[in-house]
CSV table of C-alpha atoms in Angstrom, one decimal:
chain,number,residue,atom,x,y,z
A,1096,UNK,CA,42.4,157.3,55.7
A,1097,UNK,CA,44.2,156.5,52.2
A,1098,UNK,CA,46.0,153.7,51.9
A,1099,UNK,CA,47.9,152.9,48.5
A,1100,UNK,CA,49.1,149.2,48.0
A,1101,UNK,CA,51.4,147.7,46.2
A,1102,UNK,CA,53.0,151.2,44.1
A,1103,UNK,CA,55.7,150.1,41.8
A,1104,UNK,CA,58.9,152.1,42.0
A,1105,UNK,CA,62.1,150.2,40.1
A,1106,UNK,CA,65.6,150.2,41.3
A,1107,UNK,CA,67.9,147.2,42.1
A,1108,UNK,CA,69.1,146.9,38.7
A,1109,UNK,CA,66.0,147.7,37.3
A,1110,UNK,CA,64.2,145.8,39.5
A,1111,UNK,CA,60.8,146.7,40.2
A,1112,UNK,CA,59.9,147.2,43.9
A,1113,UNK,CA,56.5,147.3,45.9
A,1114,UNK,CA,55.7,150.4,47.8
A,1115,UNK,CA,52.7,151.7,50.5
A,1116,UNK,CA,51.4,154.5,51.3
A,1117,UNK,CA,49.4,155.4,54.1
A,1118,UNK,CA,47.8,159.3,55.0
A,1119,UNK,CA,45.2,160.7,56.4
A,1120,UNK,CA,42.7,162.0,53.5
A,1121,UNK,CA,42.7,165.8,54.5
A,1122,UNK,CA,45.7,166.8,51.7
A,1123,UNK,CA,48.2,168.5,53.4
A,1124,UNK,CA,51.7,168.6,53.8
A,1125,UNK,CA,52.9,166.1,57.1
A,1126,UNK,CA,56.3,164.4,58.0
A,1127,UNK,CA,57.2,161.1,56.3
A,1128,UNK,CA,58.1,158.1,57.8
A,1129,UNK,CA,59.8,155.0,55.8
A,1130,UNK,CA,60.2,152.2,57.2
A,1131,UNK,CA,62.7,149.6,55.9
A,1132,UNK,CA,62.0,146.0,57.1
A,1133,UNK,CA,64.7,143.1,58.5
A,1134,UNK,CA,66.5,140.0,56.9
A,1135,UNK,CA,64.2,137.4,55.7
A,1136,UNK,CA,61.5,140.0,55.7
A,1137,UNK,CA,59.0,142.2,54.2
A,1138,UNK,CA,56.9,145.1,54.1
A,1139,UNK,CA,54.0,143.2,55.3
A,1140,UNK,CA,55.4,141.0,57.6
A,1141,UNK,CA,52.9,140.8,60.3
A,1142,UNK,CA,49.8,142.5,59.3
A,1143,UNK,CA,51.7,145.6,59.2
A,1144,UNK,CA,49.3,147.9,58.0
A,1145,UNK,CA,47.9,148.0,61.4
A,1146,UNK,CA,51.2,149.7,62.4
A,1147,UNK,CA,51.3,152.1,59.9
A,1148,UNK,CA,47.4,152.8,60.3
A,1149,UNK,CA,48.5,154.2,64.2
A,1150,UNK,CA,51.9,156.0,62.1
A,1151,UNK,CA,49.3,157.9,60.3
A,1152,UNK,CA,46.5,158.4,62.6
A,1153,UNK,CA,48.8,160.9,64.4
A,1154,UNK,CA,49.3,163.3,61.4
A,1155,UNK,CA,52.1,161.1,59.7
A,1156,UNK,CA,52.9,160.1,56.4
A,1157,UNK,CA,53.7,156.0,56.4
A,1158,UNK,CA,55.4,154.5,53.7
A,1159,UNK,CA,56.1,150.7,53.7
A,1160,UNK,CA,58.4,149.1,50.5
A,1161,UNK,CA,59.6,145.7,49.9
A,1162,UNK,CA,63.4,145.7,49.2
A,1163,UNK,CA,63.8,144.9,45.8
A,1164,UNK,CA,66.0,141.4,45.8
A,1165,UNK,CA,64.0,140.5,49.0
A,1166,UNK,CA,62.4,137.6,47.6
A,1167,UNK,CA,59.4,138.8,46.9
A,1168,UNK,CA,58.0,140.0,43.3
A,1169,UNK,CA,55.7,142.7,42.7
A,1170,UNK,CA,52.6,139.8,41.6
A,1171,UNK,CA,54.0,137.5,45.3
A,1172,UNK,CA,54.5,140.7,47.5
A,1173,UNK,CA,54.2,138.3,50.6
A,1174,UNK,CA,55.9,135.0,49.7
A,1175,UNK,CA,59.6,134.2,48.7
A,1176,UNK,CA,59.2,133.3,45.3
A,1177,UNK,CA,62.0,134.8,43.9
A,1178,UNK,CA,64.9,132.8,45.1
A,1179,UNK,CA,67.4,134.0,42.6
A,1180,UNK,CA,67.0,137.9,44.0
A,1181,UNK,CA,66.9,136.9,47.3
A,1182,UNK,CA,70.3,135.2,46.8
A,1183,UNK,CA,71.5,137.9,45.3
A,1184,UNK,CA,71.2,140.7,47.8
A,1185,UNK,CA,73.4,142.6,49.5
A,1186,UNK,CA,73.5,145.3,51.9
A,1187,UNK,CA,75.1,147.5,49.1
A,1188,UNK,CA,71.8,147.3,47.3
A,1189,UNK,CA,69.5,147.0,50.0
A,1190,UNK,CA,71.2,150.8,50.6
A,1191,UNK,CA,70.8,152.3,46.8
A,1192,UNK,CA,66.7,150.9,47.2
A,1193,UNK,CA,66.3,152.9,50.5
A,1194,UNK,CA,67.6,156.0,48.6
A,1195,UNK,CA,65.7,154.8,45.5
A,1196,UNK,CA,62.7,155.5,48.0
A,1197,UNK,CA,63.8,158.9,49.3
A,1198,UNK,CA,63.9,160.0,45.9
A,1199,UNK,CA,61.0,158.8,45.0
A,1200,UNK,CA,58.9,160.6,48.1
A,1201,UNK,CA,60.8,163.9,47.0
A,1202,UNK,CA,59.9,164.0,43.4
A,1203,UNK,CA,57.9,166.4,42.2
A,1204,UNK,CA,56.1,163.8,39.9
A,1205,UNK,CA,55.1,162.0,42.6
A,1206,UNK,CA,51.3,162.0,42.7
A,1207,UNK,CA,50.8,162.1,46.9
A,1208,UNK,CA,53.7,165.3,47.2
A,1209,UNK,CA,50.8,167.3,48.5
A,1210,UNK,CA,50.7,165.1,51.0
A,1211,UNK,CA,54.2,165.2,52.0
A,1212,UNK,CA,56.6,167.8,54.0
A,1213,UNK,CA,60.0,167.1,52.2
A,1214,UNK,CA,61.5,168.7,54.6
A,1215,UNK,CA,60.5,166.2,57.6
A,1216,UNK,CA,61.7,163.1,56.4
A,1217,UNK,CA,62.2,160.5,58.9
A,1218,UNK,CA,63.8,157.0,58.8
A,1219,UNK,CA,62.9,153.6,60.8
A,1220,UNK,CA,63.7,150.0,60.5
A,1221,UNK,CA,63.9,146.5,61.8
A,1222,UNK,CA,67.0,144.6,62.8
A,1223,UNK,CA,68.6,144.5,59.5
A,1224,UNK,CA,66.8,147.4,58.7
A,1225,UNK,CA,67.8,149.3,61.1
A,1226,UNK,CA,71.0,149.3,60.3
A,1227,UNK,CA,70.7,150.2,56.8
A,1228,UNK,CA,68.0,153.0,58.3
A,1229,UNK,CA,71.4,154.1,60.5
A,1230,UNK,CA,73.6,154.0,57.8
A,1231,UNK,CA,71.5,156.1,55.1
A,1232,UNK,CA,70.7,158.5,57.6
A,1233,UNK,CA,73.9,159.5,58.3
A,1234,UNK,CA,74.7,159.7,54.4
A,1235,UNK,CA,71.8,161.8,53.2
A,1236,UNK,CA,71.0,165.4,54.9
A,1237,UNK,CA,67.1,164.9,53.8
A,1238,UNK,CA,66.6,162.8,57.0
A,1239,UNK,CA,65.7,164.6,60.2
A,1240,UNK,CA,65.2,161.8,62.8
A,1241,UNK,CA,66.3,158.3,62.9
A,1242,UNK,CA,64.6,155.5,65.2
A,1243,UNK,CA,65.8,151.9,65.1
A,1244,UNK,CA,63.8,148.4,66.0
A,1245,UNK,CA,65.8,145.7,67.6
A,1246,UNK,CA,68.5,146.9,65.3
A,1247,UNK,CA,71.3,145.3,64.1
A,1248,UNK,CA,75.1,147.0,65.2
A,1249,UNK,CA,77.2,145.3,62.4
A,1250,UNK,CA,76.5,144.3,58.5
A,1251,UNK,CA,77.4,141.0,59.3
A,1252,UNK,CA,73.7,139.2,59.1
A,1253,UNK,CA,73.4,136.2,59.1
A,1254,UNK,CA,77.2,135.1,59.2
A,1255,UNK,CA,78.7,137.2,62.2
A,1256,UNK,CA,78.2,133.5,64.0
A,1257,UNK,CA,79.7,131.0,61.4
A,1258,UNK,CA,82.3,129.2,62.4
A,1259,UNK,CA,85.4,129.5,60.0
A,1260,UNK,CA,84.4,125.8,58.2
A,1261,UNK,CA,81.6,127.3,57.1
A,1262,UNK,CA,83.0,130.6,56.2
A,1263,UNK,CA,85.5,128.5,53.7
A,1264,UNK,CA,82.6,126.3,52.7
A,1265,UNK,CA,80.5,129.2,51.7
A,1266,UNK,CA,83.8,130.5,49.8
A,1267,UNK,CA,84.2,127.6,48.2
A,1268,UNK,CA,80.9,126.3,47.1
A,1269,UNK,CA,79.7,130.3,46.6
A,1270,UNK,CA,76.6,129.1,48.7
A,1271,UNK,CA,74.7,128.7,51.8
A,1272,UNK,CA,71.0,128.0,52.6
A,1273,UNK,CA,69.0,129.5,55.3
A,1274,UNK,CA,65.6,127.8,56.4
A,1275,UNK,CA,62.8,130.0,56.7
A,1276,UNK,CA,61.4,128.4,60.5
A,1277,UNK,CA,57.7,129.9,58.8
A,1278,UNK,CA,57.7,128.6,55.2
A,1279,UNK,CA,60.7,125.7,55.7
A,1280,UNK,CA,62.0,127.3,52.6
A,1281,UNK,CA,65.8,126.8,51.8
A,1282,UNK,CA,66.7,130.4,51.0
A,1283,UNK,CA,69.8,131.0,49.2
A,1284,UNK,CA,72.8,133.0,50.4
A,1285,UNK,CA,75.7,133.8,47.8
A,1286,UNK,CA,79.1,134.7,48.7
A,1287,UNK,CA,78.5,137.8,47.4
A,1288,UNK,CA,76.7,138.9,50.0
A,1289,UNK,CA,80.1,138.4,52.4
A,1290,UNK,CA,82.2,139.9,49.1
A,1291,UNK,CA,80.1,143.3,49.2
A,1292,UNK,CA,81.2,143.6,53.0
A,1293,UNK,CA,84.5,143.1,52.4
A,1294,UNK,CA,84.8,145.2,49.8
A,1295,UNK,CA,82.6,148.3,51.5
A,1296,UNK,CA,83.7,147.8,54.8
A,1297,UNK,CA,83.8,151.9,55.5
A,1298,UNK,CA,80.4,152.3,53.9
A,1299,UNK,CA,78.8,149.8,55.9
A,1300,UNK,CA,80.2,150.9,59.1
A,1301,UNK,CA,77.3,151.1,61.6
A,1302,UNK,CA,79.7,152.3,64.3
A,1303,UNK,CA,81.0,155.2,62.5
A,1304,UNK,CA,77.8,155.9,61.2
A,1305,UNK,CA,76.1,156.1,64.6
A,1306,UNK,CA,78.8,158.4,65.8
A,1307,UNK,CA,78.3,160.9,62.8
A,1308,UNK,CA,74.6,161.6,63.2
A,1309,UNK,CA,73.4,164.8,64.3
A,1310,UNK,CA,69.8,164.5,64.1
A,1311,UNK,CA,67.6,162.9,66.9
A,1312,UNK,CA,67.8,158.7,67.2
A,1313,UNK,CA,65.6,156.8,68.8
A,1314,UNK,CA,66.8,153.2,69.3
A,1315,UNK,CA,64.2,150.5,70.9
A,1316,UNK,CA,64.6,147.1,71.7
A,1317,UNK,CA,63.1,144.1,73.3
A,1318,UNK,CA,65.2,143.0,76.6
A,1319,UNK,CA,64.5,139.6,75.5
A,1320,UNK,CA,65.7,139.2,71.6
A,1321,UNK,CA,67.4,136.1,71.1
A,1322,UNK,CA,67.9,137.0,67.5
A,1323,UNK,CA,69.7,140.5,68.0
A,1324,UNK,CA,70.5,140.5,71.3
A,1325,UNK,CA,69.7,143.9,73.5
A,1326,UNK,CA,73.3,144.3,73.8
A,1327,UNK,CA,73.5,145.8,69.9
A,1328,UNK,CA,71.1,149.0,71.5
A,1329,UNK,CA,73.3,149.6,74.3
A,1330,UNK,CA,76.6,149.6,71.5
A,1331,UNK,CA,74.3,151.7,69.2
A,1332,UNK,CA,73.8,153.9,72.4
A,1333,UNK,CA,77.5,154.1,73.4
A,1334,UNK,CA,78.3,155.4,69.9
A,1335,UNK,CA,75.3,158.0,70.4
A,1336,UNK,CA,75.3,159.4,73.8
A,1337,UNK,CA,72.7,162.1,72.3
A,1338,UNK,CA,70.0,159.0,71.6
A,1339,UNK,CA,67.0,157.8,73.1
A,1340,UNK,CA,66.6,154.2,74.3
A,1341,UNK,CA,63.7,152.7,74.7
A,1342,UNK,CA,63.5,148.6,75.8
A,1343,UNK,CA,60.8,146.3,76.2
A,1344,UNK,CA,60.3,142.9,77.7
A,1345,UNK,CA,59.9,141.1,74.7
A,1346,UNK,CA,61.0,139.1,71.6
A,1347,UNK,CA,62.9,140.2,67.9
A,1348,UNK,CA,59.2,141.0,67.0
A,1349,UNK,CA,57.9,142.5,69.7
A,1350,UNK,CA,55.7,140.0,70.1
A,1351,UNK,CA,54.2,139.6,66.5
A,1352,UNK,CA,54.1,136.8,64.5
A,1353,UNK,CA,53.4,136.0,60.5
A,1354,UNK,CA,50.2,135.6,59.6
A,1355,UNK,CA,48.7,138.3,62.3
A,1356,UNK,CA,45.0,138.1,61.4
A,1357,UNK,CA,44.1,140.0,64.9
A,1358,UNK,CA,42.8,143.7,64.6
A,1359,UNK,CA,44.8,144.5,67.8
A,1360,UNK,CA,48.8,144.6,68.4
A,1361,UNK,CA,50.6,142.8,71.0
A,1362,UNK,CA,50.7,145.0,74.1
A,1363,UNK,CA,54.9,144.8,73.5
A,1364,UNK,CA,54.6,146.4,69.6
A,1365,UNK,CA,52.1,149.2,71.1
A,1366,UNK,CA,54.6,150.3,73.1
A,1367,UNK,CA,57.0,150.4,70.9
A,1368,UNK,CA,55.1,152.0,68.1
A,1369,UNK,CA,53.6,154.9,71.0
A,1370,UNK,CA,57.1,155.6,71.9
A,1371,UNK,CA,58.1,156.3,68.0
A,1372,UNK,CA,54.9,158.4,67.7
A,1373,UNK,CA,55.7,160.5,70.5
A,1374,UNK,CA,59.3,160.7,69.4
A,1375,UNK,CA,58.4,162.1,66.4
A,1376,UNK,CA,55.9,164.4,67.2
């Protein structure tokens, strides 16, 4: 199998962005899948190369990026060490990188576009994610099927819960801190982040998005996420009869943690990967 770390593609204001790729070595044309990873996340969150290693062991085309004001940089692709970026994103951007990507896996200078069957691109993501996996797919004809991981059902992450006294707090000081529970870092969240809402409210609709697709959706969940709770599949479902729904006893991360050092996934993130590899094939 070929697997490519750590490919530098730059968008996000000229930001560069880290990118994998992972195919089996027989060069031929397959479907892509790109996956587009949660809030106070990244690409390898979880030792997911083991994920994408099943993706492409069934005749996929996996490709992993870090989203470029994530927090991380391209020499730290694991750790937050860019504070500043991470501050500084927005679902607006987070949007442009997932196109950014696109483009990048249809360009004919791309050096692994033997590898890839432009015309079987598929999206998937994870709670935040997700919902900018929803909302590209249902703003870009080059995606074919759409399948969403504990996703989120509004842009409103992490704020939809703030009380109002933090809402004007936020306005006023043009800052809010979220801990990291893993690292205890104080990450950074300007009010820019609420500003690009408010001012791309109909772009960031997940609802109207949801009800515009006509491709095939897949939308799984774990029964017992505390973080996104399993209601957001059943709305996502409601606004897409036509979708899939798949649910599993378990957490946010289907059972995963950060560092994942084990050569095996938890029984809950098999499941859920099988029944995206079957959806797709």
């Amino acid at each position: 199998m070929n697997s490519i770390k750590n490919i530098l593609i730059t968008a996000g204001g000229n930001r560069q962005m880290a990118l994998d790729i992972f195919f089996e070595k027989k060069m031929e044309q397959k479907p892509v899948v790109i996956y587009a990873h949660g809030f106070n996340g990244f690409k390898d969150w979880g030792n997911f190369d083991l994920i994408a290693e099943k993706f492409a062991g069934q005749g996929l085309v996996f490709i992993k990026f870090n989203f470029s004001h994530n927090g991380t940089t391209p020499r730290q692709p694991e750790e937050f060490a860019d504070l500043e970026a991470f501050g500084n994103n927005n679902y607006s951007m987070e949007l442009n990188d997932l196109k950014e990507v696109i483009d990048w896996v249809v360009d004919k200078e791309n050096p692994y576009r033997q590898a890839i069957d432009n015309s079987a691109i598929y999206l998937t993501g994870h709670s935040m994610g997700g919902g900018i996996a929803i909302l590209q797919a249902a703003r870009d004809r080059r995606i074919k099927k759409l399948i969403t991981w504990a996703a989120i059902s509004q842009c409103k992450t992490p704020w939809g819960s703030w009380p109002s006294e933090q809402m004007e707090e936020w306005k006023q000081s043009g800052v809010q801190y979220y801990t990291n529970s893993r690292t205890k870092q104080q990450l950074p969240l300007y009010y820019q982040l609420y500003e690009d809402y408010c001012n791309n409210q109909q772009k960031l609709d997940i609802k109207s998005a949801m009800q515009s697709l006509q491709i095939p959706v897949l939308i799984c969940h774990g029964t017992a996420d505390t973080a996104v709770p399993v209601e957001n599949a059943i709305l996502l479902k409601t606004w897409q009869p036509a979708a899939q729904i798949f649910t599993v006893e378990t957490d946010h991360v289907f059972g995963r943690k950060h560092p994942w050092t084990e050569n095996v996934l938890p029984a809950a993130m098999e499941a859920i990967v099988h029944a995206s590899i079957q959806f797709l094939l």
